[in-house]
XYZ file of C-alpha atoms in Angstrom:
385
model
C 0.077 -0.013 0.078
C 1.358 3.731 -0.725
C -0.589 7.034 0.136
C -0.551 9.580 -2.673
C -2.078 12.814 -2.638
C -4.048 14.952 -5.104
C -2.667 18.033 -6.872
C -3.932 20.535 -4.248
C -2.459 18.410 -1.505
C -6.110 17.896 0.013
C -7.114 14.704 -0.280
C -5.171 11.302 0.571
C -5.748 7.871 -1.646
C -4.312 4.630 -0.784
C -3.108 2.959 -3.472
C -2.801 -1.033 -3.494
C 0.746 -1.001 -5.236
C 1.068 -4.519 -4.522
C -1.589 -5.719 -6.730
C -1.499 -4.789 -10.513
C -4.968 -5.279 -12.645
C -3.151 -4.892 -15.565
C 0.175 -3.439 -17.104
C 1.057 -1.537 -20.127
C 3.900 0.156 -21.629
C 4.197 3.315 -19.493
C 2.571 2.253 -16.112
C 0.141 -0.252 -13.913
C -3.090 -0.360 -12.885
C -3.990 -0.565 -9.399
C -7.008 -0.306 -6.997
C -7.882 2.175 -5.121
C -8.888 1.610 -1.724
C -12.752 2.938 -0.834
C -13.145 3.768 -4.516
C -14.459 0.336 -5.763
C -15.496 1.940 -9.480
C -12.099 3.723 -9.546
C -8.628 2.885 -10.755
C -5.495 4.328 -10.614
C -2.544 4.393 -13.121
C 0.803 4.727 -11.998
C 3.640 5.224 -14.516
C 6.730 3.296 -14.218
C 9.495 4.469 -12.207
C 11.927 4.630 -15.234
C 10.006 6.613 -17.527
C 12.183 9.251 -18.919
C 11.863 13.040 -16.614
C 10.924 15.009 -19.429
C 8.311 12.794 -20.659
C 7.236 12.614 -17.072
C 6.652 16.226 -16.780
C 4.832 16.486 -20.026
C 2.219 14.012 -18.507
C 2.356 15.803 -15.363
C 1.358 18.886 -17.119
C -1.311 16.801 -19.208
C -2.999 15.339 -16.498
C -3.052 18.270 -13.832
C -4.653 19.862 -16.879
C -7.286 17.037 -17.640
C -8.343 16.798 -13.895
C -8.628 21.047 -13.502
C -10.753 20.215 -16.335
C -12.722 17.317 -14.617
C -13.167 19.295 -11.508
C -14.826 22.286 -13.430
C -17.523 20.013 -15.183
C -21.091 20.971 -14.701
C -22.869 17.563 -13.283
C -24.396 16.579 -16.757
C -20.810 16.402 -18.994
C -19.111 14.836 -16.029
C -21.737 12.386 -15.896
C -21.599 11.860 -19.903
C -17.708 11.607 -19.392
C -17.541 9.229 -16.837
C -20.322 6.729 -18.679
C -18.369 6.474 -21.831
C -14.570 8.217 -21.276
C -11.907 6.946 -18.856
C -11.060 10.508 -17.715
C -8.097 11.630 -15.421
C -10.086 12.651 -12.757
C -7.432 13.138 -10.113
C -3.496 13.627 -10.670
C -1.467 11.568 -8.195
C 1.424 12.856 -6.279
C 3.651 11.160 -4.111
C 4.867 12.118 -0.210
C 7.678 13.632 -1.808
C 5.461 15.808 -4.356
C 6.490 13.772 -7.243
C 3.901 13.202 -9.948
C 3.114 9.643 -9.992
C 0.032 8.828 -11.914
C -3.901 9.347 -11.940
C -7.011 8.211 -10.674
C -9.807 7.252 -13.490
C -12.808 5.362 -14.172
C -12.639 1.458 -13.373
C -13.981 -0.526 -16.600
C -14.828 -4.242 -16.479
C -16.351 -6.680 -18.796
C -15.143 -5.117 -21.819
C -12.978 -6.050 -24.813
C -11.110 -4.354 -27.303
C -13.193 -2.676 -30.335
C -11.550 -4.961 -32.924
C -13.339 -7.857 -30.730
C -16.789 -6.886 -32.517
C -15.466 -6.861 -35.725
C -15.394 -10.299 -37.285
C -18.505 -12.369 -36.900
C -16.774 -15.622 -36.223
C -13.426 -14.238 -34.057
C -13.268 -16.480 -30.803
C -13.899 -13.531 -28.324
C -16.274 -13.676 -25.345
C -18.494 -11.650 -27.756
C -20.453 -12.646 -30.639
C -22.203 -9.724 -31.691
C -24.901 -9.764 -34.459
C -24.978 -6.841 -37.051
C -27.631 -5.020 -34.986
C -25.362 -4.824 -31.966
C -22.869 -3.881 -34.252
C -24.865 -0.854 -35.284
C -25.417 0.030 -31.854
C -21.922 -0.232 -31.088
C -20.964 2.428 -33.501
C -23.782 4.718 -32.390
C -22.041 4.718 -28.389
C -18.565 5.506 -30.232
C -20.106 8.333 -31.881
C -21.127 9.302 -28.915
C -17.957 9.051 -26.985
C -16.462 10.877 -30.117
C -18.885 13.796 -30.030
C -18.687 14.469 -26.347
C -14.642 14.418 -26.683
C -15.604 17.209 -29.907
C -18.648 19.072 -28.612
C -17.979 18.947 -24.613
C -14.362 18.318 -24.011
C -13.196 20.683 -26.979
C -10.497 17.787 -27.452
C -9.126 15.180 -29.888
C -8.740 11.748 -29.359
C -5.639 11.223 -31.869
C -4.481 7.789 -31.737
C -7.552 6.026 -32.853
C -6.525 2.417 -32.394
C -9.040 0.240 -31.865
C -7.089 -0.917 -28.655
C -7.544 2.314 -27.087
C -11.253 1.877 -27.673
C -13.191 -0.947 -25.171
C -16.745 -2.364 -25.973
C -19.009 -3.804 -23.378
C -19.926 -7.433 -24.321
C -23.194 -7.145 -22.220
C -24.726 -4.181 -23.799
C -22.267 -2.802 -26.501
C -21.146 0.300 -24.236
C -18.038 2.037 -25.579
C -15.321 3.449 -23.436
C -12.220 5.368 -24.491
C -9.340 4.963 -23.040
C -5.867 5.616 -22.476
C -6.557 9.006 -22.179
C -3.335 10.329 -20.982
C -2.539 10.142 -25.136
C -5.396 12.465 -25.937
C -4.482 15.766 -28.073
C -5.487 18.483 -25.991
C -5.065 22.376 -26.287
C -4.918 24.698 -24.026
C -4.852 28.603 -23.397
C -2.415 29.963 -20.851
C -1.629 33.761 -20.160
C 1.782 34.795 -20.135
C 3.071 38.359 -19.013
C -0.849 39.891 -19.997
C -1.001 37.609 -23.186
C -3.580 34.398 -23.428
C -0.832 32.096 -25.730
C -2.259 28.803 -27.257
C -0.479 25.614 -26.774
C -0.596 22.031 -27.069
C -0.136 18.629 -25.021
C -0.459 16.412 -28.109
C -0.394 12.942 -28.931
C 2.530 11.497 -29.822
C 1.700 8.067 -31.247
C -0.396 6.718 -34.015
C -1.603 3.793 -36.098
C -0.632 4.776 -39.577
C -4.262 2.858 -40.941
C -6.396 5.517 -39.362
C -4.324 8.404 -40.205
C -5.717 10.948 -42.957
C -3.908 11.064 -46.009
C -3.168 14.963 -45.091
C -1.778 13.595 -41.600
C 0.385 11.430 -43.862
C 1.464 14.067 -46.441
C 2.094 15.902 -43.000
C 4.644 13.787 -41.403
C 6.328 13.504 -44.998
C 6.840 16.944 -45.677
C 7.771 17.660 -42.326
C 10.921 14.953 -42.577
C 9.286 14.042 -38.965
C 7.540 11.439 -36.927
C 4.468 11.726 -35.010
C 6.350 12.719 -31.850
C 8.351 15.403 -33.498
C 5.557 17.432 -35.374
C 5.329 20.898 -34.944
C 1.907 21.397 -33.282
C -0.838 21.478 -33.890
C -0.990 18.151 -35.618
C -3.965 16.182 -35.040
C -7.221 17.886 -35.333
C -11.140 16.757 -35.151
C -11.048 16.261 -39.012
C -8.140 13.500 -38.128
C -10.409 12.351 -35.676
C -13.495 12.140 -37.992
C -11.554 10.289 -40.233
C -10.387 7.476 -37.801
C -14.426 7.494 -36.898
C -15.623 6.687 -40.350
C -12.925 3.646 -40.947
C -14.318 2.440 -37.252
C -17.787 2.280 -38.392
C -16.743 0.965 -41.772
C -15.403 -1.787 -40.297
C -18.220 -2.630 -37.926
C -20.750 -2.574 -40.871
C -18.535 -4.426 -42.858
C -17.447 -7.438 -41.102
C -14.190 -5.920 -40.709
C -13.537 -4.975 -43.755
C -11.005 -1.742 -43.757
C -12.261 0.642 -46.172
C -8.272 0.891 -48.046
C -8.171 -3.061 -47.921
C -8.008 -4.057 -51.756
C -6.533 -6.477 -54.113
C -5.907 -6.672 -57.881
C -8.727 -7.238 -59.943
C -7.794 -10.396 -61.708
C -9.924 -9.105 -65.263
C -7.480 -6.036 -65.211
C -4.293 -7.315 -64.165
C -1.420 -6.731 -66.483
C 2.240 -6.920 -66.364
C 2.600 -3.194 -65.825
C 0.740 -3.579 -62.741
C 3.018 -4.286 -59.970
C 1.908 -3.858 -56.404
C 4.171 -4.828 -53.639
C 2.630 -6.104 -50.175
C 4.057 -3.027 -48.674
C 2.019 -0.872 -51.649
C -0.825 -2.394 -50.966
C -0.920 -2.116 -47.426
C -3.872 -0.029 -45.812
C -1.426 2.942 -44.722
C -0.091 2.744 -48.170
C -3.441 3.016 -49.543
C -4.835 6.091 -47.378
C -1.528 7.815 -48.760
C -2.843 7.309 -52.626
C -6.751 7.500 -52.144
C -7.222 3.873 -52.910
C -10.911 4.070 -51.915
C -12.368 1.054 -54.122
C -15.894 1.365 -52.710
C -16.137 4.735 -54.241
C -18.662 6.185 -56.466
C -16.885 9.144 -57.752
C -16.671 8.628 -61.400
C -13.138 9.676 -61.816
C -12.212 7.719 -58.515
C -13.978 4.156 -60.009
C -12.103 5.436 -63.390
C -8.356 5.469 -61.521
C -9.000 2.259 -59.044
C -10.307 0.044 -61.815
C -7.160 -2.507 -61.091
C -8.661 -2.976 -57.741
C -11.018 -4.754 -55.956
C -12.265 -4.872 -52.402
C -10.760 -8.008 -50.221
C -12.588 -11.440 -51.089
C -13.912 -11.599 -47.490
C -15.660 -8.089 -47.513
C -19.611 -8.407 -47.838
C -21.313 -6.298 -50.582
C -21.411 -2.750 -50.461
C -24.864 -3.134 -50.634
C -25.399 -3.864 -47.021
C -24.976 -0.291 -46.315
C -27.832 1.941 -47.675
C -27.149 5.050 -49.769
C -27.216 7.199 -47.260
C -24.534 5.733 -45.181
C -22.733 5.132 -48.419
C -22.632 8.839 -49.215
C -21.104 9.861 -45.643
C -18.295 7.464 -46.313
C -17.748 9.282 -49.578
C -17.545 12.407 -48.075
C -15.027 10.925 -45.286
C -12.730 9.312 -47.574
C -12.831 10.554 -51.087
C -10.387 13.764 -52.264
C -11.078 15.240 -55.600
C -8.531 15.312 -57.703
C -9.093 19.332 -58.273
C -8.918 19.569 -54.587
C -5.552 18.022 -53.954
C -3.415 21.096 -54.803
C -5.370 23.176 -52.062
C -5.065 20.137 -49.631
C -2.805 21.974 -47.282
C -2.087 23.246 -43.687
C -3.095 26.657 -42.940
C -0.399 27.801 -40.668
C -1.054 28.048 -37.025
C -4.926 27.263 -36.890
C -4.553 22.957 -37.356
C -6.878 22.890 -39.894
C -6.931 21.199 -43.313
C -7.891 23.037 -46.541
C -11.004 22.357 -49.123
C -12.986 18.786 -48.402
C -11.553 17.377 -45.089
C -13.454 20.192 -43.402
C -16.830 18.243 -45.035
C -15.818 14.872 -43.332
C -19.005 14.003 -41.462
C -19.417 14.700 -37.733
C -19.720 12.279 -35.018
C -23.443 13.884 -34.459
C -24.174 13.084 -38.425
C -22.967 9.267 -38.136
C -24.872 9.112 -34.691
C -28.340 10.318 -37.077
C -27.817 8.341 -39.809
C -26.606 5.096 -37.360
C -30.235 5.663 -35.717
C -32.081 5.596 -38.967
C -30.323 2.792 -40.151
C -30.772 0.999 -36.880
C -34.638 1.544 -37.176
C -34.424 -0.082 -40.805
C -33.218 -3.276 -39.822
C -35.145 -6.626 -40.238
C -34.692 -10.084 -38.757
C -34.111 -13.021 -41.489
C -37.018 -15.065 -41.594
C -34.908 -17.661 -42.168
C -31.924 -17.011 -39.511
C -33.436 -14.905 -36.535
C -29.306 -13.845 -35.604
C -29.486 -12.221 -39.210
C -30.120 -8.390 -39.525
C -30.463 -6.466 -42.687
C -31.812 -3.139 -44.142
C -34.861 -3.247 -45.479
C -33.475 -1.368 -48.562
C -32.244 -5.217 -49.649
C -34.660 -7.635 -50.604
C -33.111 -10.724 -49.498
C -30.613 -10.973 -46.198
C -26.808 -10.774 -47.407
C -25.759 -12.784 -44.690
C -27.136 -16.210 -45.316
C -25.244 -16.569 -48.624
C -21.862 -15.900 -46.976
């Protein structure tokens, strides 16, 4: 057992340091005595001092935000985001970690992707639509109420309840936060950035930004991640939930059009490389269809028709960059936004309302009650699979 203080030095918290509930690359999770619904994340003692100092600044800021949240917002945050609620300091005044909401009975989001994946869960199609809706709610809380960015949209940082499809955003100390502080009478904007990210969830303009700066994610000039990059990652997860785990930038060579002049290596056909090259093979935009005629969706992908047209339209907005826009696809200095069509990506609220409509339109297969599909289809698309 060890006793820690909050950032104000007022309250004490007894942490069971001898009992590790979970362990990660940066720290361990422990129980908090007297707080059954909370856990503490304590960073490893060998964490570099510079990194620990940056984490202290971010966690302290997050806990201050939590202290000043209106009760209704705090309740919503606690229901879906494992926010840093209390910054923890040892008896010598050294920053050690933070207290957050305890999450039980959850698995990572990718457990819900494949219908045959061997996990504790076996989500129906209707339940996957509910999970997608719940993810949209969590992202909307981040953007609209916390004015923060997730940044690293890794599926491992999104937890899903195997009971009811509730979604939790975790690993919140890696969130991308913007803050304002007063220095010598002037308000100055700064960033406590996300330093990591899975390339298969990063939009094309982020890949270009990394290349143009000759940098890595942890050395990019700020601002880097923003709401538009989050909305790209959100669209990918919604796509994967509705399309049996298929990544929207997964593809294969079209055998009918394959010629000796087409040579695609394993690296070149990776999801990240396809994002960089704009290879969204489900696009209905004529010029994109013409350019991508040599490619097809993966064989395991269900027909794109399982998704109604109004949802396909949202995916088009999320993923397709018109050639005429590419010349202006660049960053404005200092405001963290991008030119052109990246700003028309559907918001979390737009996705939610479209998914809610789709959820209402689902019907049950007459041959298999475990199958659900949209009423825009004449027959069950899952029976044939």
